[in-house]
Amino acid sequence: MRLVVTGREGQVAASLLEACQGKAGIEVVAIGRPELDLARPETIIDVIAAAKPDIVVSAAAYTAVDQAEDEPDLAFAVNATGAGKVAEAAARLGAPVIHLSTDYVFDGSASHAYVETDATAPLGVYGASKLAGEQAVAAAGPRHLILRTAWVYSPFGRNFVKTMLRLAADRDEISVVADQWGNPTSALDMADAILHAAAVLHGDNSVGAFGTYHLAGTGETNWSGFARHILDTSRAAGGAWAQVRDIASKDYPTKARRPANSRLSSAKFADVFGWSAPDWRQSTEAVVRRLQRGQAPAG
């Protein structure tokens, strides 16, 4: 099984490449700029076709949430038009597409963990562009798997875990928002889930498995609780630690509004694919300890 992943520099692509090392029968090929540029749709079909995918994992995205408010055309070109073209290329090649989306398609006003049938209502350009991308992927063909996730971190790239460890090395106290809730999600876990789902889609049991799913870490917390667990784990292993001070979202203004409730229920994915993520605390500890061992930079 050959997975072709768009977004060569992303956390999920790096995690998939690592997860497949030494595994017989699975190959992951990551493609990205400059060869594949989602803002230049004419580059997409030829590059993906040359990679000869059995399954396409559409992970490349414009993810600068605040900057998207000033660059809506670029955000939609990448997250909507580009994602749709990736899905069209997969369909033309007879390959299923696994497309990654986000909790930002919701406005965060619900009192429960969001399920796949809840109404979408993005608060800003980034969420709107990702929702348009979901619609473009679905329109490209029926053999699609749309996976909404949230609060992604890993040993790779830039993310909240690495930021907290970096700040704790220089500060005694860190102010962190306490009124936004969600499911911290390890990209390492996501890679395992994607490989698990890809095996189903590549096999004879794929009928009924396509559609939209939520895929996030198990359990929930707020950003300050997430930060405390990161830093407590670090301190327990002899690493950097800082006091976390709770603040409200209004005390940390951003150009784009964030959902107050980003909690996603992954029950449907668990039911259909028989896979659930570990508790978010366990996965966070694994990444923090790995970073402290120097297996990936903490910058």
Coordinates of N, CA, C and O in Angstrom, one line a residue, residues 90-226:
A90 N -7.0 12.4 -7.0 CA -7.2 11.1 -6.5 C -8.3 10.3 -7.2 O -8.1 9.1 -7.5
A91 N -9.4 11.0 -7.4 CA -10.5 10.3 -8.0 C -10.2 9.9 -9.5 O -10.5 8.8 -9.9
R92 N -9.5 10.7 -10.2 CA -9.1 10.4 -11.6 C -8.1 9.2 -11.6 O -8.1 8.4 -12.6
L93 N -7.3 9.1 -10.5 CA -6.4 8.0 -10.5 C -7.0 6.7 -9.8 O -6.3 5.7 -9.7
G94 N -8.2 6.8 -9.4 CA -8.9 5.7 -8.8 C -8.4 5.4 -7.4 O -8.6 4.3 -6.9
A95 N -7.9 6.4 -6.7 CA -7.4 6.3 -5.3 C -8.3 7.0 -4.3 O -8.8 8.1 -4.6
P96 N -8.7 6.4 -3.2 CA -9.4 7.1 -2.2 C -8.5 8.3 -1.6 O -7.3 8.3 -1.7
V97 N -9.2 9.3 -1.1 CA -8.5 10.4 -0.5 C -8.9 10.5 1.0 O -10.1 10.4 1.3
I98 N -7.9 10.7 1.8 CA -8.1 11.0 3.2 C -7.7 12.5 3.4 O -6.6 12.8 3.3
H99 N -8.7 13.3 3.8 CA -8.5 14.7 3.8 C -8.6 15.2 5.3 O -9.6 14.9 6.0
L100 N -7.7 16.0 5.7 CA -7.6 16.5 7.1 C -8.3 17.8 7.2 O -8.0 18.8 6.5
S101 N -9.2 17.9 8.2 CA -9.9 19.2 8.4 C -9.8 19.6 9.9 O -8.9 19.0 10.6
T102 N -10.7 20.4 10.4 CA -10.4 21.1 11.6 C -11.7 21.3 12.5 O -12.8 21.4 11.9
D103 N -11.5 21.5 13.8 CA -12.5 21.9 14.7 C -13.0 23.3 14.4 O -14.1 23.7 14.8
Y104 N -12.3 24.1 13.6 CA -12.6 25.5 13.3 C -13.8 25.6 12.4 O -14.3 26.7 12.1
V105 N -14.3 24.5 11.9 CA -15.6 24.6 11.1 C -16.8 24.8 12.0 O -17.9 25.1 11.5
F106 N -16.6 24.7 13.3 CA -17.7 25.0 14.3 C -17.4 26.3 15.0 O -16.3 26.8 15.1
D107 N -18.5 26.9 15.5 CA -18.4 28.2 16.2 C -18.1 28.0 17.7 O -17.8 29.0 18.3
G108 N -18.1 26.8 18.2 CA -17.8 26.6 19.6 C -18.9 27.0 20.6 O -18.6 27.0 21.8
S109 N -20.1 27.2 20.1 CA -21.2 27.6 21.0 C -21.9 26.4 21.6 O -22.7 26.6 22.6
A110 N -21.7 25.2 21.1 CA -22.4 24.0 21.7 C -21.9 23.7 23.1 O -20.7 24.0 23.5
S111 N -22.7 23.1 23.9 CA -22.4 22.7 25.2 C -21.9 21.3 25.3 O -21.5 20.8 26.4
H112 N -21.8 20.6 24.2 CA -21.4 19.2 24.2 C -20.2 19.0 23.2 O -19.9 20.0 22.5
A113 N -19.6 17.9 23.2 CA -18.6 17.6 22.3 C -19.2 17.4 20.9 O -20.2 16.7 20.7
Y114 N -18.7 18.1 19.9 CA -19.3 18.1 18.6 C -19.3 16.7 17.9 O -18.3 16.0 18.0
V115 N -20.4 16.4 17.3 CA -20.5 15.2 16.5 C -20.5 15.6 15.0 O -20.8 16.7 14.7
E116 N -20.4 14.6 14.1 CA -20.3 14.9 12.7 C -21.5 15.6 12.1 O -21.4 16.3 11.1
T117 N -22.7 15.3 12.7 CA -23.9 15.9 12.2 C -24.3 17.2 12.7 O -25.3 17.8 12.3
D118 N -23.5 17.8 13.6 CA -23.8 19.1 14.2 C -23.6 20.2 13.1 O -22.7 20.0 12.2
A119 N -24.3 21.2 13.2 CA -24.2 22.3 12.2 C -22.9 23.0 12.2 O -22.4 23.3 13.3
T120 N -22.3 23.2 11.1 CA -21.1 24.0 11.0 C -21.4 25.5 10.9 O -22.4 25.9 10.4
A121 N -20.5 26.3 11.5 CA -20.6 27.7 11.5 C -19.3 28.4 11.8 O -19.1 28.8 13.0
P122 N -18.3 28.4 10.9 CA -17.0 28.9 11.2 C -17.0 30.4 11.6 O -17.8 31.1 11.1
L123 N -16.1 30.7 12.5 CA -16.0 32.1 13.0 C -15.1 33.0 12.2 O -15.2 34.2 12.3
G124 N -14.3 32.4 11.4 CA -13.3 33.2 10.7 C -12.9 32.6 9.3 O -13.5 31.6 8.9
V125 N -12.0 33.3 8.7 CA -11.6 32.9 7.3 C -11.0 31.5 7.3 O -11.3 30.7 6.4
Y126 N -10.1 31.2 8.2 CA -9.5 29.9 8.2 C -10.6 28.8 8.3 O -10.6 27.9 7.5
G127 N -11.5 28.9 9.2 CA -12.5 27.8 9.4 C -13.4 27.8 8.1 O -13.8 26.7 7.7
A128 N -13.7 28.9 7.6 CA -14.6 29.0 6.4 C -13.9 28.3 5.2 O -14.5 27.6 4.4
S129 N -12.6 28.6 5.1 CA -11.8 28.0 4.0 C -11.7 26.5 4.1 O -11.8 25.7 3.1
K130 N -11.5 26.0 5.4 CA -11.5 24.6 5.6 C -12.8 23.9 5.3 O -12.9 22.8 4.8
L131 N -13.9 24.6 5.7 CA -15.2 24.0 5.4 C -15.5 23.9 3.9 O -16.0 22.9 3.4
A132 N -15.1 25.0 3.2 CA -15.2 24.9 1.8 C -14.4 23.8 1.2 O -14.7 23.2 0.2
G133 N -13.2 23.5 1.8 CA -12.4 22.4 1.3 C -13.1 21.1 1.5 O -13.0 20.2 0.7
E134 N -13.7 20.9 2.7 CA -14.5 19.7 2.9 C -15.5 19.5 1.8 O -15.7 18.4 1.3
Q135 N -16.2 20.6 1.5 CA -17.3 20.5 0.5 C -16.7 20.2 -0.9 O -17.3 19.4 -1.7
A136 N -15.5 20.7 -1.2 CA -14.9 20.5 -2.5 C -14.4 19.0 -2.6 O -14.5 18.4 -3.6
V137 N -13.9 18.5 -1.5 CA -13.4 17.1 -1.4 C -14.6 16.2 -1.6 O -14.5 15.2 -2.4
A138 N -15.7 16.4 -0.9 CA -16.9 15.6 -1.0 C -17.4 15.6 -2.5 O -17.9 14.6 -2.9
A139 N -17.4 16.8 -3.1 CA -17.9 16.9 -4.4 C -17.1 16.2 -5.5 O -17.6 15.8 -6.6
A140 N -15.8 16.0 -5.2 CA -14.9 15.4 -6.1 C -15.1 13.9 -6.4 O -14.8 13.3 -7.4
G141 N -15.7 13.2 -5.4 CA -16.0 11.8 -5.5 C -16.4 11.2 -4.2 O -16.1 11.7 -3.2
P142 N -17.1 10.0 -4.3 CA -17.6 9.4 -3.1 C -16.6 8.7 -2.2 O -16.8 8.5 -1.0
R143 N -15.4 8.4 -2.8 CA -14.4 7.7 -2.0 C -13.5 8.6 -1.3 O -12.3 8.7 -1.5
H144 N -14.1 9.3 -0.3 CA -13.3 10.3 0.5 C -13.5 10.0 2.0 O -14.6 9.5 2.4
L145 N -12.5 10.3 2.8 CA -12.6 10.2 4.2 C -12.1 11.6 4.7 O -10.9 11.9 4.6
I146 N -13.0 12.3 5.3 CA -12.7 13.7 5.9 C -12.5 13.5 7.4 O -13.5 13.0 8.0
L147 N -11.4 13.9 7.9 CA -11.1 13.7 9.3 C -10.9 15.1 9.9 O -9.9 15.8 9.7
R148 N -11.8 15.5 10.8 CA -11.7 16.7 11.5 C -10.9 16.5 12.8 O -11.2 15.5 13.5
T149 N -9.9 17.3 13.0 CA -9.1 17.1 14.2 C -8.9 18.5 14.9 O -9.4 19.5 14.5
A150 N -8.1 18.5 16.0 CA -8.0 19.7 16.8 C -6.7 19.6 17.7 O -6.3 18.5 18.1
W151 N -6.1 20.8 18.0 CA -5.1 21.0 18.9 C -3.9 20.0 18.7 O -3.5 19.3 19.6
V152 N -3.4 19.9 17.5 CA -2.4 18.9 17.1 C -1.0 19.3 17.5 O -0.6 20.5 17.4
Y153 N -0.3 18.4 18.0 CA 1.1 18.6 18.5 C 1.9 17.3 18.2 O 1.3 16.3 17.9
S154 N 3.2 17.4 18.2 CA 4.1 16.3 17.9 C 5.5 16.7 18.2 O 5.7 17.8 18.6
P155 N 6.4 15.8 18.0 CA 7.8 16.2 18.1 C 8.3 17.0 16.9 O 9.5 17.5 16.9
F156 N 7.5 17.2 15.9 CA 7.9 17.9 14.7 C 7.2 19.3 14.5 O 6.1 19.5 15.0
G157 N 7.8 20.1 13.8 CA 7.2 21.4 13.4 C 7.0 22.3 14.6 O 7.6 22.2 15.7
R158 N 6.1 23.3 14.4 CA 5.7 24.2 15.5 C 4.4 23.8 16.1 O 3.4 23.5 15.4
N159 N 4.3 23.8 17.4 CA 3.1 23.4 18.1 C 3.1 23.9 19.5 O 4.1 24.4 20.0
F160 N 2.0 23.7 20.2 CA 1.8 24.3 21.5 C 2.7 23.6 22.5 O 3.3 24.3 23.4
V161 N 3.0 22.3 22.4 CA 3.8 21.6 23.4 C 5.2 22.2 23.3 O 5.9 22.5 24.3
K162 N 5.8 22.4 22.1 CA 7.1 22.9 21.9 C 7.2 24.3 22.4 O 8.2 24.8 23.0
T163 N 6.1 25.1 22.1 CA 6.1 26.5 22.6 C 6.2 26.6 24.1 O 6.9 27.4 24.7
M164 N 5.4 25.8 24.8 CA 5.4 25.8 26.3 C 6.8 25.4 26.8 O 7.3 26.1 27.8
L165 N 7.4 24.4 26.3 CA 8.7 24.0 26.7 C 9.8 25.1 26.5 O 10.6 25.4 27.3
R166 N 9.7 25.8 25.3 CA 10.6 26.9 25.0 C 10.4 28.1 26.0 O 11.4 28.6 26.5
L167 N 9.1 28.4 26.2 CA 8.9 29.6 27.1 C 9.3 29.3 28.5 O 9.8 30.1 29.2
A168 N 9.1 28.0 29.0 CA 9.4 27.7 30.3 C 10.9 27.7 30.6 O 11.4 27.9 31.7
A169 N 11.7 27.6 29.6 CA 13.2 27.7 29.7 C 13.6 29.1 30.0 O 14.7 29.3 30.5
D170 N 12.7 30.1 29.7 CA 13.1 31.5 29.8 C 12.3 32.3 30.9 O 12.6 33.4 31.2
R171 N 11.2 31.7 31.3 CA 10.2 32.5 32.2 C 9.9 31.7 33.4 O 9.9 30.5 33.4
D172 N 9.5 32.4 34.4 CA 9.0 31.8 35.7 C 7.5 31.6 35.6 O 7.0 30.7 36.3
E173 N 6.8 32.4 34.8 CA 5.3 32.3 34.7 C 4.9 32.5 33.3 O 5.4 33.3 32.5
I174 N 3.9 31.7 32.9 CA 3.3 31.8 31.5 C 1.8 32.0 31.6 O 1.2 31.2 32.3
S175 N 1.3 32.9 31.0 CA -0.2 33.2 31.0 C -0.8 32.4 29.8 O -0.4 32.5 28.7
V176 N -1.8 31.6 30.2 CA -2.4 30.7 29.2 C -4.0 30.8 29.3 O -4.5 30.8 30.4
V177 N -4.6 30.8 28.2 CA -6.1 31.0 28.1 C -6.7 29.7 28.8 O -6.3 28.6 28.6
A178 N -7.7 30.0 29.6 CA -8.4 28.9 30.4 C -9.9 28.8 30.0 O -10.5 27.9 30.6
D179 N -10.4 29.5 29.1 CA -11.8 29.4 28.7 C -12.0 28.9 27.3 O -13.1 29.1 26.7
Q180 N -11.1 28.2 26.8 CA -11.2 27.5 25.5 C -10.9 26.0 25.8 O -9.8 25.7 26.3
W181 N -11.8 25.1 25.4 CA -11.8 23.7 25.7 C -11.6 22.8 24.4 O -12.2 23.2 23.4
G182 N -10.9 21.8 24.5 CA -10.7 20.9 23.4 C -10.0 19.6 23.7 O -9.9 19.2 24.9
N183 N -9.6 18.9 22.7 CA -9.0 17.6 22.8 C -7.6 17.6 22.3 O -7.4 17.6 21.0
P184 N -6.5 17.8 23.1 CA -5.2 17.7 22.5 C -5.0 16.4 21.7 O -5.3 15.3 22.2
T185 N -4.4 16.6 20.6 CA -4.3 15.4 19.6 C -2.8 15.3 19.2 O -2.3 16.2 18.5
S186 N -2.2 14.1 19.4 CA -0.9 13.9 19.0 C -0.9 13.4 17.5 O -1.7 12.6 17.1
A187 N 0.0 14.1 16.7 CA 0.1 13.7 15.3 C 0.6 12.3 15.2 O 0.4 11.6 14.2
L188 N 1.4 11.8 16.2 CA 1.8 10.4 16.2 C 0.6 9.5 16.2 O 0.6 8.4 15.5
D189 N -0.3 9.8 17.1 CA -1.6 9.0 17.2 C -2.4 9.1 15.9 O -2.9 8.1 15.4
M190 N -2.4 10.3 15.3 CA -3.1 10.5 14.1 C -2.6 9.6 13.0 O -3.3 9.0 12.2
A191 N -1.2 9.5 12.9 CA -0.6 8.7 11.9 C -1.0 7.2 12.1 O -1.3 6.6 11.1
D192 N -1.0 6.8 13.3 CA -1.5 5.4 13.5 C -2.9 5.2 13.0 O -3.3 4.2 12.4
A193 N -3.8 6.2 13.4 CA -5.2 6.1 13.0 C -5.3 6.1 11.5 O -6.2 5.4 10.9
I194 N -4.6 7.0 10.8 CA -4.7 7.1 9.3 C -4.2 5.8 8.7 O -4.9 5.3 7.7
L195 N -3.2 5.2 9.2 CA -2.7 3.9 8.6 C -3.7 2.8 8.8 O -4.0 2.0 7.9
H196 N -4.3 2.9 10.0 CA -5.4 1.9 10.3 C -6.6 2.0 9.3 O -7.1 1.1 8.8
A197 N -7.0 3.3 9.1 CA -8.1 3.6 8.2 C -7.8 3.3 6.8 O -8.6 2.7 6.0
A198 N -6.5 3.6 6.4 CA -6.1 3.4 5.0 C -6.1 1.9 4.7 O -6.5 1.5 3.6
A199 N -5.8 1.0 5.6 CA -5.8 -0.4 5.4 C -7.2 -0.9 5.1 O -7.5 -1.7 4.3
V200 N -8.2 -0.3 5.8 CA -9.6 -0.6 5.6 C -10.0 -0.1 4.2 O -10.6 -0.9 3.4
L201 N -9.7 1.1 3.9 CA -10.1 1.7 2.6 C -9.4 0.9 1.4 O -10.0 0.9 0.3
H202 N -8.2 0.4 1.6 CA -7.5 -0.3 0.6 C -7.9 -1.7 0.4 O -7.6 -2.4 -0.6
G203 N -8.7 -2.2 1.4 CA -9.1 -3.6 1.4 C -10.5 -3.8 0.8 O -11.0 -3.0 0.1
D204 N -11.1 -4.9 1.2 CA -12.4 -5.3 0.6 C -13.5 -4.9 1.6 O -14.7 -5.1 1.3
N205 N -13.2 -4.2 2.7 CA -14.2 -3.8 3.7 C -14.5 -2.3 3.7 O -14.9 -1.8 4.7
S206 N -14.2 -1.7 2.6 CA -14.3 -0.2 2.6 C -15.7 0.3 2.4 O -16.0 1.5 2.6
V207 N -16.6 -0.6 1.9 CA -18.0 -0.1 1.7 C -18.6 0.4 3.0 O -18.6 -0.3 4.0
G208 N -19.1 1.6 3.0 CA -19.7 2.2 4.1 C -18.8 2.9 5.1 O -19.2 3.5 6.0
A209 N -17.5 2.8 4.8 CA -16.5 3.5 5.6 C -16.2 4.9 5.2 O -15.6 5.7 6.0
F210 N -16.5 5.3 4.0 CA -16.2 6.7 3.6 C -17.2 7.7 4.2 O -18.2 7.3 4.7
G211 N -16.7 8.9 4.3 CA -17.6 10.0 4.8 C -16.8 10.9 5.7 O -15.5 11.0 5.6
T212 N -17.4 11.6 6.6 CA -16.8 12.6 7.5 C -16.8 12.1 8.9 O -17.8 11.5 9.4
Y213 N -15.6 12.2 9.5 CA -15.4 11.7 10.9 C -14.6 12.8 11.7 O -13.9 13.6 11.2
H214 N -14.7 12.6 13.0 CA -13.9 13.4 13.9 C -12.8 12.4 14.5 O -13.1 11.3 14.8
L215 N -11.6 13.0 14.5 CA -10.4 12.2 15.0 C -9.6 13.1 15.9 O -8.8 13.9 15.4
A216 N -9.8 12.9 17.2 CA -9.0 13.7 18.1 C -8.6 12.9 19.3 O -9.0 11.7 19.5
G217 N -7.8 13.5 20.2 CA -7.3 12.8 21.4 C -8.5 12.4 22.3 O -9.5 13.1 22.3
T218 N -8.3 11.4 23.2 CA -9.3 11.0 24.1 C -9.2 11.8 25.4 O -8.1 12.0 25.9
G219 N -10.3 12.4 25.8 CA -10.3 13.2 27.0 C -10.3 14.7 26.6 O -10.0 15.0 25.4
E220 N -10.5 15.6 27.5 CA -10.6 17.0 27.2 C -10.0 17.8 28.3 O -9.8 17.4 29.4
T221 N -9.6 19.0 27.9 CA -9.0 20.0 28.9 C -9.1 21.4 28.3 O -9.6 21.5 27.1
N222 N -8.7 22.4 29.0 CA -8.5 23.7 28.4 C -7.0 24.0 28.1 O -6.2 23.2 28.5
W223 N -6.7 25.1 27.5 CA -5.3 25.4 27.1 C -4.4 25.4 28.3 O -3.3 25.0 28.3
S224 N -4.9 26.1 29.4 CA -4.1 26.2 30.6 C -3.8 24.8 31.3 O -2.7 24.5 31.7
G225 N -4.9 24.0 31.3 CA -4.7 22.6 31.8 C -3.7 21.8 30.9 O -2.9 21.0 31.5
F226 N -3.8 22.0 29.6 CA -2.8 21.4 28.7 C -1.4 21.8 29.0 O -0.5 21.0 29.2

